[in-house]
Coordinates of C-alpha atoms and ligand atoms in Angstrom, one line a residue:
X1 CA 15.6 -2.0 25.0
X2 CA 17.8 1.4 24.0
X3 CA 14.4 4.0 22.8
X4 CA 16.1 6.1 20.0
X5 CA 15.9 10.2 21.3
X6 CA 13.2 11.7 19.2
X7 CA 14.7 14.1 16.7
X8 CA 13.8 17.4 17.2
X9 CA 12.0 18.2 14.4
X10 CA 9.5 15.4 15.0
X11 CA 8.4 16.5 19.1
X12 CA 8.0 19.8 16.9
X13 CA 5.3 18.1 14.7
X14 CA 3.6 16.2 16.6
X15 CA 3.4 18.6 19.2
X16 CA 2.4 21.9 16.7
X17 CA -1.0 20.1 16.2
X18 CA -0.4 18.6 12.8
X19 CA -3.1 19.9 9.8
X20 CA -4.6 19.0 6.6
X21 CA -3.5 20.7 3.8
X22 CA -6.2 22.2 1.6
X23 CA -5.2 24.8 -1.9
X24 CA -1.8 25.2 0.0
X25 CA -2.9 26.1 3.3
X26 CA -2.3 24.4 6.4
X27 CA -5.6 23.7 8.4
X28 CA -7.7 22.7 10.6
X29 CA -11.0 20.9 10.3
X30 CA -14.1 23.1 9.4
X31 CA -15.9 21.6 12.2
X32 CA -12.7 22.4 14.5
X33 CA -12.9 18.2 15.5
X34 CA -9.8 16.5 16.2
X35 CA -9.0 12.8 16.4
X36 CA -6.1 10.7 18.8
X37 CA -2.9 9.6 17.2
X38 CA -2.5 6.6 18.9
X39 CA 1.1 5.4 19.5
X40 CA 0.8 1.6 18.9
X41 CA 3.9 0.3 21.0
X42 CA 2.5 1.7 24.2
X43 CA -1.0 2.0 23.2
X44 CA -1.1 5.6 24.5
X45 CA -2.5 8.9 22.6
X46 CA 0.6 11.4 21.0
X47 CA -1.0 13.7 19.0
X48 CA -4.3 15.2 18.0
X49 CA -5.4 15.0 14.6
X50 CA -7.9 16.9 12.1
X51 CA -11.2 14.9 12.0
X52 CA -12.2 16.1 8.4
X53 CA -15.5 15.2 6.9
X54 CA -17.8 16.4 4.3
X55 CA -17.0 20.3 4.1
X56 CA -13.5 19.7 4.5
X57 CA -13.5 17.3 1.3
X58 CA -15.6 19.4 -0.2
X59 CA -13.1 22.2 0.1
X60 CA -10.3 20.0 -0.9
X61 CA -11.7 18.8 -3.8
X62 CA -12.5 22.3 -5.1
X63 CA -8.8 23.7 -4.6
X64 CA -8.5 20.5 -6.9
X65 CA -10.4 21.0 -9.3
X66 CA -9.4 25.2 -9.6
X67 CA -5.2 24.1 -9.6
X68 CA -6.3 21.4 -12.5
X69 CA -8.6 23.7 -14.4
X70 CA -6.0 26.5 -14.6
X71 CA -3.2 24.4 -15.8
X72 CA -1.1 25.9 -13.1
X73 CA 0.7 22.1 -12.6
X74 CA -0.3 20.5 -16.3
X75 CA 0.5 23.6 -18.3
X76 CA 4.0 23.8 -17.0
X77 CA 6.6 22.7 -19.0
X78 CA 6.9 18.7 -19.0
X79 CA 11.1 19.2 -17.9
X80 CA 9.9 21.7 -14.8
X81 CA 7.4 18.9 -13.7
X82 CA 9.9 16.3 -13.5
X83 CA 12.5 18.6 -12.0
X84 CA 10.1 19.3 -9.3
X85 CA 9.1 15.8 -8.4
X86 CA 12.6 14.9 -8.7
X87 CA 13.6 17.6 -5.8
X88 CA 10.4 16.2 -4.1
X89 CA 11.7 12.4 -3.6
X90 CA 15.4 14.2 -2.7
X91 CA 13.5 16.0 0.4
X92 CA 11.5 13.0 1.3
X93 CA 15.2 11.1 1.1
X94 CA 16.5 14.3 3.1
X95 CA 14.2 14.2 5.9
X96 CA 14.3 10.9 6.3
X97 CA 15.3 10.2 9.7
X98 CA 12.5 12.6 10.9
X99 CA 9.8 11.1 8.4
X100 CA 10.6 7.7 9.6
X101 CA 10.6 8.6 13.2
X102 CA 6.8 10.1 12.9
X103 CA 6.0 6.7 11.1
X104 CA 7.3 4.6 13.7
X105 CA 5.4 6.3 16.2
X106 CA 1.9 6.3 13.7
X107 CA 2.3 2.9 12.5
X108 CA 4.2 1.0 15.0
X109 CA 6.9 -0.3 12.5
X110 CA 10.5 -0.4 13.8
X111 CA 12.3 2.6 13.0
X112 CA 14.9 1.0 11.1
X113 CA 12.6 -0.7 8.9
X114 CA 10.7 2.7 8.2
X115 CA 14.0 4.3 7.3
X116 CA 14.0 1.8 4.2
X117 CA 10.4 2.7 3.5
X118 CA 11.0 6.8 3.5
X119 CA 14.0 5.9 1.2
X120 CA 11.9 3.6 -1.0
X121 CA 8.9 6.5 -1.1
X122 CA 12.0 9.1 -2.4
X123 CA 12.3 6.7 -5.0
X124 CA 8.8 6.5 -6.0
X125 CA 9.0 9.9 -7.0
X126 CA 12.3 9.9 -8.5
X127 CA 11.4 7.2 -10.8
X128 CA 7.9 8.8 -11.9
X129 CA 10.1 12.3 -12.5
X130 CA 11.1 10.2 -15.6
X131 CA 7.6 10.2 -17.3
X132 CA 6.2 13.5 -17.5
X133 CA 8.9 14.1 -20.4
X134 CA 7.8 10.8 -22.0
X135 CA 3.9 11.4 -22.2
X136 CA 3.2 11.1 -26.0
X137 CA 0.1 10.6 -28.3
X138 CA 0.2 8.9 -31.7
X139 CA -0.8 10.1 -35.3
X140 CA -3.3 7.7 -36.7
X141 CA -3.7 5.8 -40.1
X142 CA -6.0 8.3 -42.3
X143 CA -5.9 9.0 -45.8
X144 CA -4.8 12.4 -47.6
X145 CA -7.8 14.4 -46.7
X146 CA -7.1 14.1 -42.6
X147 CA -4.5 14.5 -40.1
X148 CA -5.6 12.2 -37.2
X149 CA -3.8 12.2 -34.4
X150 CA -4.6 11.8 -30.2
X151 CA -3.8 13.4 -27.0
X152 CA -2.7 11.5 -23.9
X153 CA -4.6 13.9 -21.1
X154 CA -4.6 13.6 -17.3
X155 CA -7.7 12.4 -15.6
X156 CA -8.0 15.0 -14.2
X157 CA -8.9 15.2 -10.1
X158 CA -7.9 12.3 -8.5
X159 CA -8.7 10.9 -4.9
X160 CA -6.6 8.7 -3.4
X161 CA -7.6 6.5 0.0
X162 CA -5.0 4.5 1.8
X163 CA -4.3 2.1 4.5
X164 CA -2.3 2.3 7.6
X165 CA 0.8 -0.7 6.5
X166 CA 2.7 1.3 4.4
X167 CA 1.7 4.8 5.2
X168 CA 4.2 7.0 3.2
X169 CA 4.8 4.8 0.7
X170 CA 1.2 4.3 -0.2
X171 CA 0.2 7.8 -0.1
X172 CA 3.8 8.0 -3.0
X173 CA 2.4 5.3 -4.7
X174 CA -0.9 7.8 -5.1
X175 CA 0.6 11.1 -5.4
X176 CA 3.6 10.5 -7.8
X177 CA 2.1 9.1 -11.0
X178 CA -1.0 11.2 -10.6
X179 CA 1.2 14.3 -10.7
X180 CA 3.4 12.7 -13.1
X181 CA 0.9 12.2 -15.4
X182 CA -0.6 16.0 -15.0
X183 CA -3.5 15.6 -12.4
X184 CA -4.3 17.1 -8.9
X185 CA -4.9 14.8 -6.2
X186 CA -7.1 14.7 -2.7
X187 CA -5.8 12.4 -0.5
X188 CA -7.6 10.6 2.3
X189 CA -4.8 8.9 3.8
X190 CA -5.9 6.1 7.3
X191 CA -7.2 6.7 10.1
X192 CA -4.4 5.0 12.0
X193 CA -1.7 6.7 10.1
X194 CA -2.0 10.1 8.8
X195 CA 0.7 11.3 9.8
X196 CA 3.6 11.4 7.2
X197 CA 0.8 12.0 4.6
X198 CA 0.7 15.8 6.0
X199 CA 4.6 16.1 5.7
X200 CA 4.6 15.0 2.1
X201 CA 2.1 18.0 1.5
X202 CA 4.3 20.8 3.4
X203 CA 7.5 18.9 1.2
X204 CA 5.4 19.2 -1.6
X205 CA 5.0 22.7 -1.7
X206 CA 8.8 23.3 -0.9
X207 CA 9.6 21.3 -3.9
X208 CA 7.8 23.5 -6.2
X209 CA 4.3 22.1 -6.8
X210 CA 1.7 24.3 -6.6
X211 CA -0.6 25.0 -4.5
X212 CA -3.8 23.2 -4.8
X213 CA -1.9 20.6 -6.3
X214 CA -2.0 18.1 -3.2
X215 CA -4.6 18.3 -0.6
X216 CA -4.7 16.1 2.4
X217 CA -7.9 15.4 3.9
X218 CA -7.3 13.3 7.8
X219 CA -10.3 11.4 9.0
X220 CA -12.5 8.1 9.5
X221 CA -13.7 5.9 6.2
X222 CA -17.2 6.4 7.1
X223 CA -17.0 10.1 6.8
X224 CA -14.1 11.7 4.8
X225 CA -13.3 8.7 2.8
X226 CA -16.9 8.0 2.2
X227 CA -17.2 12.0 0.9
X228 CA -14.2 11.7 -1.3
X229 CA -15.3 8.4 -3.1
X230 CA -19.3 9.8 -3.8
X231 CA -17.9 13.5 -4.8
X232 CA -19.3 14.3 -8.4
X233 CA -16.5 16.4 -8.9
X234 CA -13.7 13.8 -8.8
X235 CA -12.4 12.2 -11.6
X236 CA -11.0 9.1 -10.3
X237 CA -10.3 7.2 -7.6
X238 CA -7.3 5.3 -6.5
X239 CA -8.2 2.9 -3.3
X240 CA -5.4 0.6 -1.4
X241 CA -7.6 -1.6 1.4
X242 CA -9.7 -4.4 2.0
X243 CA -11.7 -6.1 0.0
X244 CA -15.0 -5.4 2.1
X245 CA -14.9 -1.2 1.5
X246 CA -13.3 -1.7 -2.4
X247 CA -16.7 -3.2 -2.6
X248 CA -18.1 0.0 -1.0
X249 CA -15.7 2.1 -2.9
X250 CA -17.1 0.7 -6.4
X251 CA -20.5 2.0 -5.0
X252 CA -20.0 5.2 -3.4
X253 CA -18.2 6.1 -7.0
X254 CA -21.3 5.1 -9.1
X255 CA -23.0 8.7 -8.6
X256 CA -20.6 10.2 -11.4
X257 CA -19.0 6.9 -13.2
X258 CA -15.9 8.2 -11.7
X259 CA -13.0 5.8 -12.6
X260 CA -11.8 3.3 -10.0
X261 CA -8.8 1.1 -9.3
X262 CA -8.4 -0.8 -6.4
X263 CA -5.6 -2.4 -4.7
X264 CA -7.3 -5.3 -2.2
X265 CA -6.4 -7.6 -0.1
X266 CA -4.7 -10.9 -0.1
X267 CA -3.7 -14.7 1.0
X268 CA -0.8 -15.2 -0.6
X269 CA 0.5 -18.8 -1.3
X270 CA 4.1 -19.2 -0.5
X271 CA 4.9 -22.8 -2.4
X272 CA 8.3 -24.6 -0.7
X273 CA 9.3 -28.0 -3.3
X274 CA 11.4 -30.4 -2.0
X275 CA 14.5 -29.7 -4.1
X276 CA 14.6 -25.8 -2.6
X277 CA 17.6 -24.5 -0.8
X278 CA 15.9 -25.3 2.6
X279 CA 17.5 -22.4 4.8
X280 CA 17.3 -19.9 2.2
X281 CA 13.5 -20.6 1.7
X282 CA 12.5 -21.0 5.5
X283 CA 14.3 -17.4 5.9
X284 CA 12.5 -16.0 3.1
X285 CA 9.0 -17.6 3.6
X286 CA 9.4 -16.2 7.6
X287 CA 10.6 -12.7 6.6
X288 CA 7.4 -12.9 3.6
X289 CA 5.2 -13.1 6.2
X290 CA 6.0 -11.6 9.2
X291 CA 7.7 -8.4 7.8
X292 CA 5.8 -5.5 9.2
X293 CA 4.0 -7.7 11.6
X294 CA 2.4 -9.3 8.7
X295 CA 0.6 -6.8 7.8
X296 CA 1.0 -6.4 4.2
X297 CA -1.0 -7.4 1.6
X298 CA 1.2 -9.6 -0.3
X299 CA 2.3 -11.4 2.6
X300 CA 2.6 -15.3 1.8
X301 CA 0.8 -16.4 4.8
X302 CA -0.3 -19.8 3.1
X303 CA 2.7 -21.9 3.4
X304 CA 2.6 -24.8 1.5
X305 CA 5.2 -27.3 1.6
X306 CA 5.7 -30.5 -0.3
X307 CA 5.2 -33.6 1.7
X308 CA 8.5 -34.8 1.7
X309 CA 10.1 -32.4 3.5
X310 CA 7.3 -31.2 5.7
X311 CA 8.3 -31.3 9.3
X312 CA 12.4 -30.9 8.1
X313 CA 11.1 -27.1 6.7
X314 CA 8.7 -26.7 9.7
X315 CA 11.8 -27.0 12.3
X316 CA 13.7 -24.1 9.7
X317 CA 10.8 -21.8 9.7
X318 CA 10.3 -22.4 13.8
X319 CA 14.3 -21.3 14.1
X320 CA 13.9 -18.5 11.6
X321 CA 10.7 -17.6 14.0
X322 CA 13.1 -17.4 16.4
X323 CA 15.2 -14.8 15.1
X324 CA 12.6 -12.4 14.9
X325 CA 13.0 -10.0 17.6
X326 CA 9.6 -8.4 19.0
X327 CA 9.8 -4.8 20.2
X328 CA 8.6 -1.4 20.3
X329 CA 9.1 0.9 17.3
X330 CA 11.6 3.0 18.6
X331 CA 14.0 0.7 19.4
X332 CA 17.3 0.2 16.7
X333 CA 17.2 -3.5 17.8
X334 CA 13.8 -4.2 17.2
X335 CA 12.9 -6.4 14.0
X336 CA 9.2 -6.5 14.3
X337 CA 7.1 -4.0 16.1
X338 CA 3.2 -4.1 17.4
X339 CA 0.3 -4.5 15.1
X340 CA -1.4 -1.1 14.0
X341 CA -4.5 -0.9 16.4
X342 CA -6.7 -2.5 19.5
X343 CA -8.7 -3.6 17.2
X344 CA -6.3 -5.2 15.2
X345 CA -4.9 -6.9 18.0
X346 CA -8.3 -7.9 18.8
X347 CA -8.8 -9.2 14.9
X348 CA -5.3 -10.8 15.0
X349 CA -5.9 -12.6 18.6
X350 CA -9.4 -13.6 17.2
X351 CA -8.2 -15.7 14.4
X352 CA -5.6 -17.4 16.4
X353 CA -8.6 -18.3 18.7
X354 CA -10.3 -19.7 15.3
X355 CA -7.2 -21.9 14.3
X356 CA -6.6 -23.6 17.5
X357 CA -10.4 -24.1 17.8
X358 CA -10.8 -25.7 13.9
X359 CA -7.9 -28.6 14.9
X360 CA -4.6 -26.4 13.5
X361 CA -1.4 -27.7 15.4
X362 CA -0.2 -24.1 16.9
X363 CA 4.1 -24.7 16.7
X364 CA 5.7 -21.6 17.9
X365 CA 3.7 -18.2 18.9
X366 CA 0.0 -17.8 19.9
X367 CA -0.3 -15.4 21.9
X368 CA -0.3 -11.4 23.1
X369 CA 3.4 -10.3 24.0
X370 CA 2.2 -9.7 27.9
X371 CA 5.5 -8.7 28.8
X372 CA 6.0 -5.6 26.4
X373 CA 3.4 -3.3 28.2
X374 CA 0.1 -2.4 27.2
X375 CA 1.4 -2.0 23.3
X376 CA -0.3 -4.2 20.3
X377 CA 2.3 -7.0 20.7
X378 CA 1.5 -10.0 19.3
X379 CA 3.9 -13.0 18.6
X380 CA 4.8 -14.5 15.7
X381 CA 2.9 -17.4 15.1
X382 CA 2.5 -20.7 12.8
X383 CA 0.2 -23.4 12.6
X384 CA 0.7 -26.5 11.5
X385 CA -1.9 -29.2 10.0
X386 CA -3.9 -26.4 8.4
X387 CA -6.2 -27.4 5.5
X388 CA -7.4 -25.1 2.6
X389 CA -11.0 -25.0 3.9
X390 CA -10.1 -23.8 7.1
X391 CA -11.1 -20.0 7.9
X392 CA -7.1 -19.7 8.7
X393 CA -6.2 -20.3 5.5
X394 CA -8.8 -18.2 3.2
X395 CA -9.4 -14.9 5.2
X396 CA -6.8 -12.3 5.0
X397 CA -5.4 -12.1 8.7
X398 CA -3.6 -9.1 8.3
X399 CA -1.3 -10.0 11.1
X400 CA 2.0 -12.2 12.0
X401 CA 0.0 -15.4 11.8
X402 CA 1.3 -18.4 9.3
X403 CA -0.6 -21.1 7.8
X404 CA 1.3 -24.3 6.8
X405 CA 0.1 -26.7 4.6
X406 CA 1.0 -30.1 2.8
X407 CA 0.3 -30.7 -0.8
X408 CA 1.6 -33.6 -2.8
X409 CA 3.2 -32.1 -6.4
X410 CA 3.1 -29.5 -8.4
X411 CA -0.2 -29.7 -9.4
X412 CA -1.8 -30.2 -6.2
X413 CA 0.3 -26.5 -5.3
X414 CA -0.8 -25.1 -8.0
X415 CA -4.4 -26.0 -7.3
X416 CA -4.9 -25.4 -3.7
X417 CA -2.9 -22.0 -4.6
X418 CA -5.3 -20.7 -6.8
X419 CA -8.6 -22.0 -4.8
X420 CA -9.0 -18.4 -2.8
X421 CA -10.5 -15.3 -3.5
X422 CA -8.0 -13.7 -3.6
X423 CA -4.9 -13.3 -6.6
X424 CA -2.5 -10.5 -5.2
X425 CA 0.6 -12.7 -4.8
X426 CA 2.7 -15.7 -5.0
X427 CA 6.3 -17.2 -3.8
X428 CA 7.7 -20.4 -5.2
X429 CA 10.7 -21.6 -3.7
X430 CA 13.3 -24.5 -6.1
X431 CA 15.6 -25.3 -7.6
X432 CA 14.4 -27.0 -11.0
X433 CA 13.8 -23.8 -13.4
X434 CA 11.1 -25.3 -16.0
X435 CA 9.0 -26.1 -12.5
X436 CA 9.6 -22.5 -11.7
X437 CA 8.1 -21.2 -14.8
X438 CA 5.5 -23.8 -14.9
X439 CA 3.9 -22.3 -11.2
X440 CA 4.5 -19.1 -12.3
X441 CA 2.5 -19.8 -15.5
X442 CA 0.0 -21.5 -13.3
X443 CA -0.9 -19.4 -10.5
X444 CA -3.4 -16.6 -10.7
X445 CA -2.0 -14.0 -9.2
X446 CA -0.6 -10.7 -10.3
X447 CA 2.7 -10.7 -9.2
X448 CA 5.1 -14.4 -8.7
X449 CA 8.2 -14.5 -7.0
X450 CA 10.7 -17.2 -7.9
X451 CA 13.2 -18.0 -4.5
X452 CA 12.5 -14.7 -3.6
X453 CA 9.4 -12.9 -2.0
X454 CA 8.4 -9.9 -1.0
X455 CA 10.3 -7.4 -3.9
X456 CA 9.0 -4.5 -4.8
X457 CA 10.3 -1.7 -7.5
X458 CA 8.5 1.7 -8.4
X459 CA 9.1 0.2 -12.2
X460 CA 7.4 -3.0 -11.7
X461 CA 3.8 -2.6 -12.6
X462 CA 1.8 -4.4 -8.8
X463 CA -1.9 -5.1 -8.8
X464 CA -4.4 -8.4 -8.4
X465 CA -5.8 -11.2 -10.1
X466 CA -9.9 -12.2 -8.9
X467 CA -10.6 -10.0 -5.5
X468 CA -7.7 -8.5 -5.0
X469 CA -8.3 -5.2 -7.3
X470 CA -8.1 -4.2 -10.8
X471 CA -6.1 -1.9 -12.7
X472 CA -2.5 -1.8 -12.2
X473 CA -0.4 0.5 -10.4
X474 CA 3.6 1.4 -10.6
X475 CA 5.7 1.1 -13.5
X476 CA 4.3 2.0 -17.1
X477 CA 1.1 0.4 -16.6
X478 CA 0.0 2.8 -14.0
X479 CA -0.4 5.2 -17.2
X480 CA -3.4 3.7 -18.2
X481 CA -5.3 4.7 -14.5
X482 CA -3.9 7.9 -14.6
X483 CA -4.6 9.4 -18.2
X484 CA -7.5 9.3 -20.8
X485 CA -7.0 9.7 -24.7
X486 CA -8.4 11.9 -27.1
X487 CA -8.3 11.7 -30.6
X488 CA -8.2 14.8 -32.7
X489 CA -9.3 14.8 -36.7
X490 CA -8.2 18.0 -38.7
X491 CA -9.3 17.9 -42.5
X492 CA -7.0 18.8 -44.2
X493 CA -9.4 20.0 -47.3
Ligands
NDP501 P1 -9.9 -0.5 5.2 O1 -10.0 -1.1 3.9 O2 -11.1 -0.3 6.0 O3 -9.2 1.0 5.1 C1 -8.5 1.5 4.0 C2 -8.9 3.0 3.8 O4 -10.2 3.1 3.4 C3 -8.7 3.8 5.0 O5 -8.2 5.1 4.6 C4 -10.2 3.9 5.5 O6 -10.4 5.0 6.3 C5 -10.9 4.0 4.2 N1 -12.3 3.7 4.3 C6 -13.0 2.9 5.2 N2 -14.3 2.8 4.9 C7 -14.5 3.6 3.8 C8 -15.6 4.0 3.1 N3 -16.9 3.5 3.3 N4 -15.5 4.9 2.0 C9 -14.3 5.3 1.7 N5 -13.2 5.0 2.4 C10 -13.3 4.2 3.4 O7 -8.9 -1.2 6.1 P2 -8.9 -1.3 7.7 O8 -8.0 -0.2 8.1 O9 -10.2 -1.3 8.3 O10 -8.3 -2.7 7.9 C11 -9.2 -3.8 7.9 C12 -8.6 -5.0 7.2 O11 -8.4 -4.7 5.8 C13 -7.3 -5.5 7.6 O12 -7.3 -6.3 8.7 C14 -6.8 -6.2 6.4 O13 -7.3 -7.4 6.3 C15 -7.3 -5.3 5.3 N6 -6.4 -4.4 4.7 C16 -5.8 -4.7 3.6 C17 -4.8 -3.8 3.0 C18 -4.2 -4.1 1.8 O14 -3.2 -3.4 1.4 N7 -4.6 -5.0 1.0 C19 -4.4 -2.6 3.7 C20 -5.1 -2.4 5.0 C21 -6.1 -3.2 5.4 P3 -10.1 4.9 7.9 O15 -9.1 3.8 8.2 O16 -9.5 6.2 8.2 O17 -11.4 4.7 8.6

């Protein structure tokens, strides 16, 4: 396959010895350690990266803490704000091509695909340049004697830890409303991926946001991330991940009540009834969950498919399968690229082993893509014959492995839907609209998606149900994470 010629500006990058950012300044870690950036396609090193730990958080939370405490970002005038995050997603949507090249290299995802995600990070920030003009308090009921009225006030220092699936995009999903909403932010973006997080800090600054404003931190969970969530000088903390370390999040941020919301993980139920536009559905419950090599948290990789129309929807999905081109990042005709890491390849493989070895009928895929090199190729794969008790079906996979199952009616979908841990997401494919509204109303999840799956808008609030997380981010709602009140009494005596 044809490699696209890295841009200039990216062989610059990667090759200038990429640093965190920290009260404006580019840097290295205090320790002077460095980490691999390893590219995933050919499973070979590309770059070295900061290994930050506990003085380099430390350092990044103070240049926090000193840009929030002298107003220097939430003092300006509300229309300056959004101007400047407004030129902040035009630069991300101007350096795209470059931003989605470094991606495709961190991440593994096909370049083309990661164009879509710079653009959709742009947006992210365009849409939250709308609200810092829109922040208002409220005057409260009193009688004559008062004026009682309350404040809507940022958090105030913010850390934000991400994952390696949607690099860029998460780390906008962090940074915009906690700027838009007047806070300073450290973020502590993967191991895997850091990357583009360092970029948006140097476009930061050239947009106008001052310095101090956005730190990034690069380094491992155990040391960096761990720092960031048990500092006593944070405010709050916004984790994307797993379930397993939102658990450890919720305790590392105990020390100083900081606040906490988590986005966790997920096994989405993707529900196909027998009066759905067959084609359309098997094309949209593939692309659900083998986008971005099925890893994505929402991903509906619990199929299940109404009896009746079982092995005609199988054969739809297997040709859908089909279509999916495996490849290396850097390649224009590549639809889906390598999963992230080794280890994720190893986890990925792993399960596979589990479902052939608990009686699941493997129909297409299975196995390592051999014949791509040493990269983390796996192919996409779906079993048949799965049952809800099966480890295949209630542990979040995190790679391009799909579950089918049968259920009788509507009720029986709705109930082995909702018997996970998790409740990030749902898909329900028909054509009868009360049925629609009835799973929708049914499921327990916090986002449903009726003949559709997979959509995603910075105005549409995204968060779980049960284990996957609490609080909401995105949208309106994410105001509520982002800002405390205070009310104010004046007597007026
Ligand atoms: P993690 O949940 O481990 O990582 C998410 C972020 O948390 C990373 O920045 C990580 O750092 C950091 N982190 C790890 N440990 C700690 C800690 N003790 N304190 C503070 N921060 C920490 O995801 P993994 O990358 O390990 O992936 C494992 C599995 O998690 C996947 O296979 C998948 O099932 C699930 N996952 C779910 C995601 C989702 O969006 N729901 C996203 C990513 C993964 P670092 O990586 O640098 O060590």
């Amino acid at each position: 396959m044809a490699q696209v010629e890295l841009l200039g500006e990216v062989t610059k990058f990667v090759e200038g010895s990429p640093q965190m950012m920290i009260g404006g300044r580019r840097t290295g870690a205090a320790s002077g350690k460095t980490f691999e950036a390893v590219d995933p396609s050919s499973g070979k090193a590309f770059a070295e990266v900061p290994r930050g730990e506990v003085a380099d958080v430390d350092a990044a939370v103070a240049a926090a803490r000193e840009a929030f405490e002298d107003r220097r970002w939430t003092g300006l005038r509300p229309g300056k704000r959004a101007e400047i995050l407004f030129k902040l997603g035009e630069l991300i949507k101007g350096h795209g091509a470059e931003l989605a090249q470094i991606e495709a290299l961190d991440s593994g995802k096909p370049v083309k695909i990661a164009s879509g995600e710079m653009w959709a990070a742009g947006d992210v920030f365009r849409y939250y340049s709308g609200w810092p003009t829109k922040i208002y308090g409220e005057t409260m009921p009193s009688d004559d004697s008062l004026f009682v009225y309350s404040l809507r006030e940022p958090a105030g220092v913010c850390g934000g830890i991400i994952p390696w699936n949607f690099p860029l995009v998460m780390a906008a999903h962090k940074v915009a409303p906690a700027l838009a909403f007047g806070n300073t932010m450290v973020l502590k973006p993967a191991e895997q991926t850091p990357l583009t997080a360092l970029r948006l800090a140097e476009l930061s600054l050239e947009a106008g946001v001052p310095e101090g404003v956005v730190n990034v931190v690069t380094g491992f969970g155990e040391e960096a991330g761990q720092a960031l969530a048990r500092h006593h000088d944070v405010d709050k903390i916004a984790f994307t991940g797993s379930t397993e370390v939102g658990r450890k999040i919720l305790h590392e941020s105990e020390g100083n009540l900081k606040r906490v919301s988590l986005e966790l993980g997920g096994k989405s139920p993707n529900i196909v009834f027998s009066d759905a536009d067959l084609r359309r559905a098997a094309k949209g419950s593939m692309l659900g969950v083998f986008m971005n090599s099925g890893q994505v948290c929402t991903a509906g990789t619990r199929i299940l498919v109404e009896s009746s129309i079982h092995d005609d929807f199988v054969s739809s999905l297997v040709d859908a399968t089909g279509t999916m081109k495996l490849g290396p990042a850097l390649s224009d005709e590549t639809g889906m690229g390598p999963v992230v890491s080794s280890e994720q390849l190893q986890r990925v493989t792993g399960y596979i082993e589990i479902g052939k070895s608990e009686g699941a009928e493997l129909v297409t895929g299975g196995n390592r893509a051999q014949e791509l090199g040493d990269g983390y190729f796996v192919e996409p794969t779906v079993f048949t014959g799965v049952n809800n008790e099966m480890i295949i079906a209630q542990e979040e996979i995190f790679g391009p492995v799909a579950a089918v199952m049968e259920v009788a009616d509507v009720d029986e979908a709705i109930a082995v839907a909702n018997d996970s841990i998790y409740g990030l997401a749902a898909a329900v494919w028909t054509t009868d609209l009360s049925k629609a509204h009835r799973v929708a109303r049914g499921i327990n999840a916090g986002t449903v998606w009726v003949n559709t799956a997979g959509l995603y808008d910075p105005a549409v609030s995204y968060g779980g149900y049960k284990q996957s997380g609490f609080g909401r981010e995105l949208g309106k709602h994410s105001m509520e994470t982002y800002t405390q009140t205070k009310s104010v009494w004046v007597s007026l005596k």
